[in-house]
Amino acid sequence: MPPSPVTRFAPSPSGYLHLGHAYSALLNHDHARENGGAFRLRIEDIDAGRCRPEFEEAVLEDLAWLGIEPDGEVVRQSGRLPIYEKAIEHLRTSGLLYRCFRTRSELNEMLRAPHGAPPAGLSPGPHDEAEEARLLEEDRPFAWRLSVERAREIISRGTVTAFVDGEEAAVTFTGEQDPIIARKDFPASYHLACVIDDAHQGVDLVWRGEDLRASLPVQLLLHELLRLPIPSYRHHKLILGPDGKRLAKRDRAATLRSWRREGHAPEALRRRLGLGPPRC
Ligand code: GLU
C-alpha cells in the first residue's frame, strides 16, 4: 500500500523562504509524519528569469534547520520540461489549446470593449485562420491557451468534483479568460507543471495558502483533462507581518535566514507560527 497522506511543499526559488513558507512546510510535514504518510519536496524552478540556484540551496538549508526532511527524491521542475511538453502536445492534439499572439495591452483593450468576449466562448478566443497564419509567418511570439469552452464539451459543464477543505465540492471554472498553459519563451505554466508533478509525486493532499484558492478551478480542469488522479485540497491561513499585510519574499526581516541569523531556535519559530512542538 502506498503511504497516505502524501503531502508536499513546492516553493519557487526566486527569493528566501519567509515565515509563511515555514508555516506551510511545517503543516504539511507534521501532518504527514503524525499520520504515517509521506512528505515530498518540489522545487518549482521553471521561471529561469526569476529562479536562482543560491535560493534553491537556501530552501534546502532552511528546511533542514526547521527539522524537515523530505521523503523520496526532490523534484526539480527545470529537469522535467520534456514531460510538460508531452502533456501540452496531448492537449493540443485533442483540440483543447489555441495560439494567442495578443499582447497585454491588446487583451486589456478586448476586455474593455463592450461584448468583448467572442460569442462562442471565453476571451480572447482563437485568431481566425488567416490571421494566425500571418502571425506565425511573421514569427511573432504566442502563448497556448486552454479553450475552456472545448474543455466543457469533454467534462460535463466543466465541473470537477473534489474534496476541498473537508467537504466534497463541485468546482467550476468561472474566469473570464481562457488560461495560459504555455508561452513560446516559457515551456509550461505553473498550473500545468503543478498538476503533472502532484500526480508524479503521488501527492494526495495539497495543503497550501488561501492565496492559491483561485488556482483550484483551472488545476482541477487540467487534472481531469490529463486523466490524473485528483488529490484532496486544503487551504491554510496566511501569515501576516506586523503591518497586517501578507508576507512577501522581499520582507527581509521575515525570512527564515534572518530569523536563524538572529540566533532564534526552530522551536521559537514554531511558537511564533502558533504551532506546538513536533509530535513525531
Ligand atoms: N510554487 C508556488 C509558490 O511558491 C506554490 C504552488 C503550490 O503550492 O501549488 O507560491
PDB file of C-alpha atoms and ligand atoms in Angstrom:
ATOM      1  CA  MET A   1       0.000   0.000   0.000  1.00  0.00           C
ATOM      2  CA  PRO A   2       1.402   3.438  -0.890  1.00  0.00           C
ATOM      3  CA  PRO A   3       1.686   5.818   2.083  1.00  0.00           C
ATOM      4  CA  SER A   4      -1.125   8.280   2.784  1.00  0.00           C
ATOM      5  CA  PRO A   5      -1.465  11.172   3.309  1.00  0.00           C
ATOM      6  CA  VAL A   6       1.203  12.274   0.870  1.00  0.00           C
ATOM      7  CA  THR A   7       1.665  15.999   1.334  1.00  0.00           C
ATOM      8  CA  ARG A   8       4.104  18.357  -0.319  1.00  0.00           C
ATOM      9  CA  PHE A   9       5.813  21.710  -0.214  1.00  0.00           C
ATOM     10  CA  ALA A  10       6.527  23.313  -3.584  1.00  0.00           C
ATOM     11  CA  PRO A  11       8.465  26.573  -3.281  1.00  0.00           C
ATOM     12  CA  SER A  12       9.771  28.646  -6.179  1.00  0.00           C
ATOM     13  CA  PRO A  13      13.434  29.533  -5.558  1.00  0.00           C
ATOM     14  CA  SER A  14      13.024  33.184  -6.526  1.00  0.00           C
ATOM     15  CA  GLY A  15      13.883  34.519  -3.071  1.00  0.00           C
ATOM     16  CA  TYR A  16      14.487  33.404   0.504  1.00  0.00           C
ATOM     17  CA  LEU A  17      11.751  31.494   2.314  1.00  0.00           C
ATOM     18  CA  HIS A  18       9.766  33.569   4.802  1.00  0.00           C
ATOM     19  CA  LEU A  19       7.627  32.685   7.807  1.00  0.00           C
ATOM     20  CA  GLY A  20       4.624  32.000   5.591  1.00  0.00           C
ATOM     21  CA  HIS A  21       6.580  29.335   3.719  1.00  0.00           C
ATOM     22  CA  ALA A  22       7.776  27.865   7.006  1.00  0.00           C
ATOM     23  CA  TYR A  23       4.171  27.602   8.183  1.00  0.00           C
ATOM     24  CA  SER A  24       3.100  25.800   5.022  1.00  0.00           C
ATOM     25  CA  ALA A  25       6.087  23.450   5.034  1.00  0.00           C
ATOM     26  CA  LEU A  26       5.675  22.614   8.735  1.00  0.00           C
ATOM     27  CA  LEU A  27       1.909  21.985   8.481  1.00  0.00           C
ATOM     28  CA  ASN A  28       2.416  19.595   5.593  1.00  0.00           C
ATOM     29  CA  HIS A  29       5.436  17.911   7.095  1.00  0.00           C
ATOM     30  CA  ASP A  30       3.873  17.443  10.563  1.00  0.00           C
ATOM     31  CA  HIS A  31       0.601  16.188   9.086  1.00  0.00           C
ATOM     32  CA  ALA A  32       2.409  13.530   7.061  1.00  0.00           C
ATOM     33  CA  ARG A  33       4.609  12.488   9.977  1.00  0.00           C
ATOM     34  CA  GLU A  34       1.765  12.348  12.514  1.00  0.00           C
ATOM     35  CA  ASN A  35      -0.395  10.210  10.235  1.00  0.00           C
ATOM     36  CA  GLY A  36       2.154   7.769   8.873  1.00  0.00           C
ATOM     37  CA  GLY A  37       2.211   9.401   5.433  1.00  0.00           C
ATOM     38  CA  ALA A  38       4.994  10.922   3.347  1.00  0.00           C
ATOM     39  CA  PHE A  39       6.180  14.457   2.729  1.00  0.00           C
ATOM     40  CA  ARG A  40       7.501  15.454  -0.706  1.00  0.00           C
ATOM     41  CA  LEU A  41       9.536  18.438  -1.779  1.00  0.00           C
ATOM     42  CA  ARG A  42       9.371  20.025  -5.206  1.00  0.00           C
ATOM     43  CA  ILE A  43      11.386  22.960  -6.469  1.00  0.00           C
ATOM     44  CA  GLU A  44       9.221  24.971  -8.884  1.00  0.00           C
ATOM     45  CA  ASP A  45      12.036  26.497 -10.905  1.00  0.00           C
ATOM     46  CA  ILE A  46      10.760  26.706 -14.478  1.00  0.00           C
ATOM     47  CA  ASP A  47      10.831  30.503 -14.479  1.00  0.00           C
ATOM     48  CA  ALA A  48      14.539  30.723 -15.331  1.00  0.00           C
ATOM     49  CA  GLY A  49      14.443  34.528 -15.269  1.00  0.00           C
ATOM     50  CA  ARG A  50      13.447  34.678 -11.603  1.00  0.00           C
ATOM     51  CA  CYS A  51      14.802  31.484 -10.013  1.00  0.00           C
ATOM     52  CA  ARG A  52      18.416  31.227  -8.825  1.00  0.00           C
ATOM     53  CA  PRO A  53      20.499  28.254  -7.619  1.00  0.00           C
ATOM     54  CA  GLU A  54      21.533  30.096  -4.440  1.00  0.00           C
ATOM     55  CA  PHE A  55      17.878  30.427  -3.437  1.00  0.00           C
ATOM     56  CA  GLU A  56      17.372  26.722  -4.036  1.00  0.00           C
ATOM     57  CA  GLU A  57      20.328  25.962  -1.801  1.00  0.00           C
ATOM     58  CA  ALA A  58      18.868  28.264   0.826  1.00  0.00           C
ATOM     59  CA  VAL A  59      15.496  26.435   0.633  1.00  0.00           C
ATOM     60  CA  LEU A  60      17.205  23.127   1.425  1.00  0.00           C
ATOM     61  CA  GLU A  61      19.242  24.631   4.247  1.00  0.00           C
ATOM     62  CA  ASP A  62      16.287  26.453   5.800  1.00  0.00           C
ATOM     63  CA  LEU A  63      14.118  23.335   5.699  1.00  0.00           C
ATOM     64  CA  ALA A  64      16.877  21.230   7.287  1.00  0.00           C
ATOM     65  CA  TRP A  65      17.173  23.841  10.053  1.00  0.00           C
ATOM     66  CA  LEU A  66      13.431  23.522  10.658  1.00  0.00           C
ATOM     67  CA  GLY A  67      13.876  19.760  11.063  1.00  0.00           C
ATOM     68  CA  ILE A  68      12.143  18.991   7.785  1.00  0.00           C
ATOM     69  CA  GLU A  69      13.454  16.160   5.687  1.00  0.00           C
ATOM     70  CA  PRO A  70      11.600  15.281   2.516  1.00  0.00           C
ATOM     71  CA  ASP A  71      10.789  11.685   1.620  1.00  0.00           C
ATOM     72  CA  GLY A  72      11.876  10.417  -1.787  1.00  0.00           C
ATOM     73  CA  GLU A  73      13.692  12.421  -4.414  1.00  0.00           C
ATOM     74  CA  VAL A  74      13.459  16.192  -4.554  1.00  0.00           C
ATOM     75  CA  VAL A  75      11.733  17.019  -7.838  1.00  0.00           C
ATOM     76  CA  ARG A  76      13.080  19.964  -9.847  1.00  0.00           C
ATOM     77  CA  GLN A  77      10.696  21.222 -12.475  1.00  0.00           C
ATOM     78  CA  SER A  78      13.518  22.566 -14.670  1.00  0.00           C
ATOM     79  CA  GLY A  79      14.558  18.937 -15.285  1.00  0.00           C
ATOM     80  CA  ARG A  80      11.090  17.864 -16.418  1.00  0.00           C
ATOM     81  CA  LEU A  81      10.404  20.111 -19.396  1.00  0.00           C
ATOM     82  CA  PRO A  82      10.005  17.236 -21.930  1.00  0.00           C
ATOM     83  CA  ILE A  83       7.243  15.795 -19.733  1.00  0.00           C
ATOM     84  CA  TYR A  84       5.328  19.084 -19.726  1.00  0.00           C
ATOM     85  CA  GLU A  85       5.845  19.378 -23.496  1.00  0.00           C
ATOM     86  CA  LYS A  86       4.315  15.943 -23.983  1.00  0.00           C
ATOM     87  CA  ALA A  87       1.250  16.941 -21.988  1.00  0.00           C
ATOM     88  CA  ILE A  88       0.944  20.171 -23.990  1.00  0.00           C
ATOM     89  CA  GLU A  89       1.160  18.147 -27.190  1.00  0.00           C
ATOM     90  CA  HIS A  90      -1.588  15.849 -25.927  1.00  0.00           C
ATOM     91  CA  LEU A  91      -3.873  18.770 -25.053  1.00  0.00           C
ATOM     92  CA  ARG A  92      -3.071  20.432 -28.362  1.00  0.00           C
ATOM     93  CA  THR A  93      -3.875  17.391 -30.471  1.00  0.00           C
ATOM     94  CA  SER A  94      -7.122  16.986 -28.524  1.00  0.00           C
ATOM     95  CA  GLY A  95      -8.098  20.457 -29.778  1.00  0.00           C
ATOM     96  CA  LEU A  96      -8.002  21.925 -26.292  1.00  0.00           C
ATOM     97  CA  LEU A  97      -5.378  24.613 -26.884  1.00  0.00           C
ATOM     98  CA  TYR A  98      -5.166  27.564 -29.213  1.00  0.00           C
ATOM     99  CA  ARG A  99      -2.392  30.018 -30.056  1.00  0.00           C
ATOM    100  CA  CYS A 100      -2.761  33.507 -28.664  1.00  0.00           C
ATOM    101  CA  PHE A 101      -0.478  36.202 -30.099  1.00  0.00           C
ATOM    102  CA  ARG A 102      -2.098  39.133 -28.304  1.00  0.00           C
ATOM    103  CA  THR A 103      -0.074  41.476 -26.174  1.00  0.00           C
ATOM    104  CA  ARG A 104      -1.191  42.503 -22.706  1.00  0.00           C
ATOM    105  CA  SER A 105      -2.482  45.866 -23.929  1.00  0.00           C
ATOM    106  CA  GLU A 106      -4.431  44.225 -26.762  1.00  0.00           C
ATOM    107  CA  LEU A 107      -6.026  41.886 -24.230  1.00  0.00           C
ATOM    108  CA  ASN A 108      -6.956  44.770 -21.925  1.00  0.00           C
ATOM    109  CA  GLU A 109      -8.492  46.567 -24.857  1.00  0.00           C
ATOM    110  CA  MET A 110     -10.566  43.484 -25.734  1.00  0.00           C
ATOM    111  CA  LEU A 111     -11.804  43.146 -22.164  1.00  0.00           C
ATOM    112  CA  ARG A 112     -12.805  46.813 -22.026  1.00  0.00           C
ATOM    113  CA  ALA A 113     -14.724  46.704 -25.303  1.00  0.00           C
ATOM    114  CA  PRO A 114     -18.482  46.117 -24.975  1.00  0.00           C
ATOM    115  CA  HIS A 115     -19.299  42.477 -25.664  1.00  0.00           C
ATOM    116  CA  GLY A 116     -15.545  41.877 -25.572  1.00  0.00           C
ATOM    117  CA  ALA A 117     -15.766  38.105 -25.255  1.00  0.00           C
ATOM    118  CA  PRO A 118     -16.211  36.311 -28.554  1.00  0.00           C
ATOM    119  CA  PRO A 119     -19.709  34.869 -28.880  1.00  0.00           C
ATOM    120  CA  ALA A 120     -18.520  31.264 -28.823  1.00  0.00           C
ATOM    121  CA  GLY A 121     -16.656  31.259 -25.541  1.00  0.00           C
ATOM    122  CA  LEU A 122     -14.290  32.957 -23.209  1.00  0.00           C
ATOM    123  CA  SER A 123     -11.960  35.812 -24.036  1.00  0.00           C
ATOM    124  CA  PRO A 124      -9.796  36.173 -26.017  1.00  0.00           C
ATOM    125  CA  GLY A 125     -10.706  33.188 -28.240  1.00  0.00           C
ATOM    126  CA  PRO A 126      -8.705  31.863 -31.184  1.00  0.00           C
ATOM    127  CA  HIS A 127      -7.492  34.098 -34.020  1.00  0.00           C
ATOM    128  CA  ASP A 128      -9.057  33.468 -37.372  1.00  0.00           C
ATOM    129  CA  GLU A 129      -7.068  31.114 -39.573  1.00  0.00           C
ATOM    130  CA  ALA A 130      -5.644  33.679 -41.995  1.00  0.00           C
ATOM    131  CA  GLU A 131      -4.550  35.973 -39.179  1.00  0.00           C
ATOM    132  CA  GLU A 132      -2.927  33.093 -37.319  1.00  0.00           C
ATOM    133  CA  ALA A 133      -1.044  32.015 -40.454  1.00  0.00           C
ATOM    134  CA  ARG A 134       0.212  35.582 -40.966  1.00  0.00           C
ATOM    135  CA  LEU A 135       1.355  35.941 -37.350  1.00  0.00           C
ATOM    136  CA  LEU A 136       3.149  32.593 -37.488  1.00  0.00           C
ATOM    137  CA  GLU A 137       4.802  33.625 -40.719  1.00  0.00           C
ATOM    138  CA  GLU A 138       5.995  36.828 -39.004  1.00  0.00           C
ATOM    139  CA  ASP A 139       7.444  34.637 -36.247  1.00  0.00           C
ATOM    140  CA  ARG A 140       5.557  36.544 -33.583  1.00  0.00           C
ATOM    141  CA  PRO A 141       5.643  35.093 -30.035  1.00  0.00           C
ATOM    142  CA  PHE A 142       2.497  33.393 -28.815  1.00  0.00           C
ATOM    143  CA  ALA A 143       1.051  31.601 -25.809  1.00  0.00           C
ATOM    144  CA  TRP A 144      -1.004  28.414 -25.778  1.00  0.00           C
ATOM    145  CA  ARG A 145      -4.346  28.979 -24.075  1.00  0.00           C
ATOM    146  CA  LEU A 146      -6.749  26.347 -22.838  1.00  0.00           C
ATOM    147  CA  SER A 147     -10.123  26.598 -24.538  1.00  0.00           C
ATOM    148  CA  VAL A 148     -12.443  26.300 -21.555  1.00  0.00           C
ATOM    149  CA  GLU A 149     -15.336  26.030 -23.980  1.00  0.00           C
ATOM    150  CA  ARG A 150     -13.808  22.903 -25.522  1.00  0.00           C
ATOM    151  CA  ALA A 151     -12.940  21.566 -22.055  1.00  0.00           C
ATOM    152  CA  ARG A 152     -16.622  21.945 -21.146  1.00  0.00           C
ATOM    153  CA  GLU A 153     -17.546  19.714 -24.077  1.00  0.00           C
ATOM    154  CA  ILE A 154     -15.304  16.969 -22.710  1.00  0.00           C
ATOM    155  CA  ILE A 155     -16.017  17.420 -18.998  1.00  0.00           C
ATOM    156  CA  SER A 156     -19.680  17.802 -18.299  1.00  0.00           C
ATOM    157  CA  ARG A 157     -20.380  21.521 -17.750  1.00  0.00           C
ATOM    158  CA  GLY A 158     -16.681  21.946 -16.941  1.00  0.00           C
ATOM    159  CA  THR A 159     -17.397  20.985 -13.343  1.00  0.00           C
ATOM    160  CA  VAL A 160     -14.968  18.780 -11.446  1.00  0.00           C
ATOM    161  CA  THR A 161     -15.736  17.222  -8.087  1.00  0.00           C
ATOM    162  CA  ALA A 162     -13.032  17.238  -5.447  1.00  0.00           C
ATOM    163  CA  PHE A 163     -12.638  17.080  -1.704  1.00  0.00           C
ATOM    164  CA  VAL A 164     -11.942  20.689  -0.680  1.00  0.00           C
ATOM    165  CA  ASP A 165     -11.433  21.866   2.909  1.00  0.00           C
ATOM    166  CA  GLY A 166     -13.077  18.761   4.288  1.00  0.00           C
ATOM    167  CA  GLU A 167     -16.131  18.680   2.019  1.00  0.00           C
ATOM    168  CA  GLU A 168     -16.979  17.293  -1.363  1.00  0.00           C
ATOM    169  CA  ALA A 169     -17.286  20.250  -3.722  1.00  0.00           C
ATOM    170  CA  ALA A 170     -18.296  20.682  -7.362  1.00  0.00           C
ATOM    171  CA  VAL A 171     -15.779  23.183  -8.697  1.00  0.00           C
ATOM    172  CA  THR A 172     -16.425  25.120 -11.908  1.00  0.00           C
ATOM    173  CA  PHE A 173     -14.074  27.447 -13.747  1.00  0.00           C
ATOM    174  CA  THR A 174     -15.710  30.870 -13.791  1.00  0.00           C
ATOM    175  CA  GLY A 175     -12.829  33.055 -15.038  1.00  0.00           C
ATOM    176  CA  GLU A 176     -13.382  35.438 -17.942  1.00  0.00           C
ATOM    177  CA  GLN A 177     -10.241  34.463 -19.814  1.00  0.00           C
ATOM    178  CA  ASP A 178      -9.031  31.156 -21.150  1.00  0.00           C
ATOM    179  CA  PRO A 179      -5.980  30.353 -19.007  1.00  0.00           C
ATOM    180  CA  ILE A 180      -2.465  30.306 -20.441  1.00  0.00           C
ATOM    181  CA  ILE A 181      -0.913  26.830 -20.442  1.00  0.00           C
ATOM    182  CA  ALA A 182       2.455  27.640 -22.053  1.00  0.00           C
ATOM    183  CA  ARG A 183       4.286  30.546 -23.617  1.00  0.00           C
ATOM    184  CA  LYS A 184       6.671  30.490 -26.518  1.00  0.00           C
ATOM    185  CA  ASP A 185       9.562  31.541 -24.279  1.00  0.00           C
ATOM    186  CA  PHE A 186       8.364  29.665 -21.204  1.00  0.00           C
ATOM    187  CA  PRO A 187       7.742  25.959 -21.533  1.00  0.00           C
ATOM    188  CA  ALA A 188       4.803  25.375 -19.167  1.00  0.00           C
ATOM    189  CA  SER A 189       2.520  27.353 -16.924  1.00  0.00           C
ATOM    190  CA  TYR A 190       2.615  26.930 -13.170  1.00  0.00           C
ATOM    191  CA  HIS A 191      -0.810  25.261 -13.325  1.00  0.00           C
ATOM    192  CA  LEU A 192       0.224  22.616 -15.841  1.00  0.00           C
ATOM    193  CA  ALA A 193       3.529  21.739 -14.183  1.00  0.00           C
ATOM    194  CA  CYS A 194       1.887  21.698 -10.758  1.00  0.00           C
ATOM    195  CA  VAL A 195      -0.839  19.170 -11.596  1.00  0.00           C
ATOM    196  CA  ILE A 196       1.541  16.903 -13.523  1.00  0.00           C
ATOM    197  CA  ASP A 197       4.011  16.900 -10.654  1.00  0.00           C
ATOM    198  CA  ASP A 198       1.463  16.464  -7.887  1.00  0.00           C
ATOM    199  CA  ALA A 199       0.419  13.287  -9.690  1.00  0.00           C
ATOM    200  CA  HIS A 200       4.032  12.250 -10.377  1.00  0.00           C
ATOM    201  CA  GLN A 201       4.919  12.606  -6.694  1.00  0.00           C
ATOM    202  CA  GLY A 202       1.810  10.710  -5.582  1.00  0.00           C
ATOM    203  CA  VAL A 203       0.504  13.719  -3.642  1.00  0.00           C
ATOM    204  CA  ASP A 204      -2.975  13.011  -2.292  1.00  0.00           C
ATOM    205  CA  LEU A 205      -3.333  16.139  -0.147  1.00  0.00           C
ATOM    206  CA  VAL A 206      -2.474  19.607  -1.452  1.00  0.00           C
ATOM    207  CA  TRP A 207      -2.482  21.905   1.569  1.00  0.00           C
ATOM    208  CA  ARG A 208      -1.477  25.424   0.642  1.00  0.00           C
ATOM    209  CA  GLY A 209      -2.208  29.050   1.431  1.00  0.00           C
ATOM    210  CA  GLU A 210      -5.559  30.784   0.932  1.00  0.00           C
ATOM    211  CA  ASP A 211      -3.875  32.916  -1.736  1.00  0.00           C
ATOM    212  CA  LEU A 212      -3.782  29.873  -4.038  1.00  0.00           C
ATOM    213  CA  ARG A 213      -7.506  29.110  -3.753  1.00  0.00           C
ATOM    214  CA  ALA A 214      -8.120  30.826  -7.097  1.00  0.00           C
ATOM    215  CA  SER A 215      -5.791  28.323  -8.797  1.00  0.00           C
ATOM    216  CA  LEU A 216      -8.035  25.404  -7.946  1.00  0.00           C
ATOM    217  CA  PRO A 217     -10.641  25.506 -10.781  1.00  0.00           C
ATOM    218  CA  VAL A 218      -8.103  25.542 -13.618  1.00  0.00           C
ATOM    219  CA  GLN A 219      -5.919  22.950 -11.918  1.00  0.00           C
ATOM    220  CA  LEU A 220      -8.878  20.633 -11.464  1.00  0.00           C
ATOM    221  CA  LEU A 221      -9.794  21.040 -15.140  1.00  0.00           C
ATOM    222  CA  LEU A 222      -6.239  20.070 -16.079  1.00  0.00           C
ATOM    223  CA  HIS A 223      -6.238  17.075 -13.729  1.00  0.00           C
ATOM    224  CA  GLU A 224      -9.394  15.839 -15.384  1.00  0.00           C
ATOM    225  CA  LEU A 225      -8.305  16.558 -18.974  1.00  0.00           C
ATOM    226  CA  LEU A 226      -4.963  14.822 -18.434  1.00  0.00           C
ATOM    227  CA  ARG A 227      -6.700  11.983 -16.547  1.00  0.00           C
ATOM    228  CA  LEU A 228      -4.509  12.477 -13.495  1.00  0.00           C
ATOM    229  CA  PRO A 229      -5.678  11.413 -10.037  1.00  0.00           C
ATOM    230  CA  ILE A 230      -7.284  14.270  -8.112  1.00  0.00           C
ATOM    231  CA  PRO A 231      -5.860  14.972  -4.659  1.00  0.00           C
ATOM    232  CA  SER A 232      -7.804  16.491  -1.755  1.00  0.00           C
ATOM    233  CA  TYR A 233      -7.240  20.194  -1.172  1.00  0.00           C
ATOM    234  CA  ARG A 234      -6.983  22.247   1.972  1.00  0.00           C
ATOM    235  CA  HIS A 235      -6.221  25.919   2.390  1.00  0.00           C
ATOM    236  CA  HIS A 236      -4.405  27.417   5.334  1.00  0.00           C
ATOM    237  CA  LYS A 237      -4.331  30.957   6.687  1.00  0.00           C
ATOM    238  CA  LEU A 238      -1.646  33.336   5.528  1.00  0.00           C
ATOM    239  CA  ILE A 239       0.970  34.531   7.979  1.00  0.00           C
ATOM    240  CA  LEU A 240       0.789  38.294   8.271  1.00  0.00           C
ATOM    241  CA  GLY A 241       3.541  40.769   9.079  1.00  0.00           C
ATOM    242  CA  PRO A 242       3.300  43.391  11.867  1.00  0.00           C
ATOM    243  CA  ASP A 243       1.530  45.728   9.387  1.00  0.00           C
ATOM    244  CA  GLY A 244      -1.255  43.177   8.933  1.00  0.00           C
ATOM    245  CA  LYS A 245      -0.245  42.520   5.309  1.00  0.00           C
ATOM    246  CA  ARG A 246       0.754  39.127   3.987  1.00  0.00           C
ATOM    247  CA  LEU A 247       4.458  38.472   3.869  1.00  0.00           C
ATOM    248  CA  ALA A 248       6.342  38.587   0.602  1.00  0.00           C
ATOM    249  CA  LYS A 249       9.792  37.375  -0.341  1.00  0.00           C
ATOM    250  CA  ARG A 250      11.050  40.967  -0.243  1.00  0.00           C
ATOM    251  CA  ASP A 251      10.267  41.275   3.528  1.00  0.00           C
ATOM    252  CA  ARG A 252      13.821  40.648   4.706  1.00  0.00           C
ATOM    253  CA  ALA A 253      13.065  40.588   8.435  1.00  0.00           C
ATOM    254  CA  ALA A 254      10.591  37.774   7.972  1.00  0.00           C
ATOM    255  CA  THR A 255      12.922  35.415   6.109  1.00  0.00           C
ATOM    256  CA  LEU A 256      13.957  32.196   7.806  1.00  0.00           C
ATOM    257  CA  ARG A 257      17.521  33.207   7.052  1.00  0.00           C
ATOM    258  CA  SER A 258      17.372  36.370   9.142  1.00  0.00           C
ATOM    259  CA  TRP A 259      15.382  34.547  11.840  1.00  0.00           C
ATOM    260  CA  ARG A 260      18.215  31.995  12.043  1.00  0.00           C
ATOM    261  CA  ARG A 261      20.966  34.601  11.924  1.00  0.00           C
ATOM    262  CA  GLU A 262      19.408  36.395  14.861  1.00  0.00           C
ATOM    263  CA  GLY A 263      20.022  33.224  16.834  1.00  0.00           C
ATOM    264  CA  HIS A 264      16.401  32.055  17.280  1.00  0.00           C
ATOM    265  CA  ALA A 265      15.749  28.338  17.646  1.00  0.00           C
ATOM    266  CA  PRO A 266      13.304  26.488  15.374  1.00  0.00           C
ATOM    267  CA  GLU A 267      11.053  25.929  18.437  1.00  0.00           C
ATOM    268  CA  ALA A 268      10.675  29.711  18.821  1.00  0.00           C
ATOM    269  CA  LEU A 269       9.637  29.937  15.214  1.00  0.00           C
ATOM    270  CA  ARG A 270       7.048  27.216  15.687  1.00  0.00           C
ATOM    271  CA  ARG A 271       5.627  29.172  18.626  1.00  0.00           C
ATOM    272  CA  ARG A 272       5.529  32.399  16.576  1.00  0.00           C
ATOM    273  CA  LEU A 273       3.514  30.478  13.967  1.00  0.00           C
ATOM    274  CA  GLY A 274       1.138  29.075  16.576  1.00  0.00           C
ATOM    275  CA  LEU A 275       2.409  25.515  16.105  1.00  0.00           C
ATOM    276  CA  GLY A 276       3.204  23.283  19.056  1.00  0.00           C
ATOM    277  CA  PRO A 277       6.336  21.149  19.286  1.00  0.00           C
ATOM    278  CA  PRO A 278       6.535  18.362  16.699  1.00  0.00           C
ATOM    279  CA  ARG A 279       4.675  15.275  17.882  1.00  0.00           C
ATOM    280  CA  CYS A 280       6.795  12.851  15.876  1.00  0.00           C
TER     281      CYS A 280
HETATM  282  N1  GLU B   1       5.433  27.463  -6.224  1.00  0.00           N
HETATM  283  C1  GLU B   1       4.261  28.071  -5.654  1.00  0.00           C
HETATM  284  C2  GLU B   1       4.661  29.193  -4.730  1.00  0.00           C
HETATM  285  O1  GLU B   1       5.803  29.231  -4.280  1.00  0.00           O
HETATM  286  C3  GLU B   1       3.451  27.099  -4.826  1.00  0.00           C
HETATM  287  C4  GLU B   1       2.443  26.448  -5.586  1.00  0.00           C
HETATM  288  C5  GLU B   1       1.567  25.441  -4.866  1.00  0.00           C
HETATM  289  O2  GLU B   1       1.742  25.179  -3.664  1.00  0.00           O
HETATM  290  O3  GLU B   1       0.718  24.895  -5.561  1.00  0.00           O
HETATM  291  O4  GLU B   1       3.828  30.024  -4.470  1.00  0.00           O
END
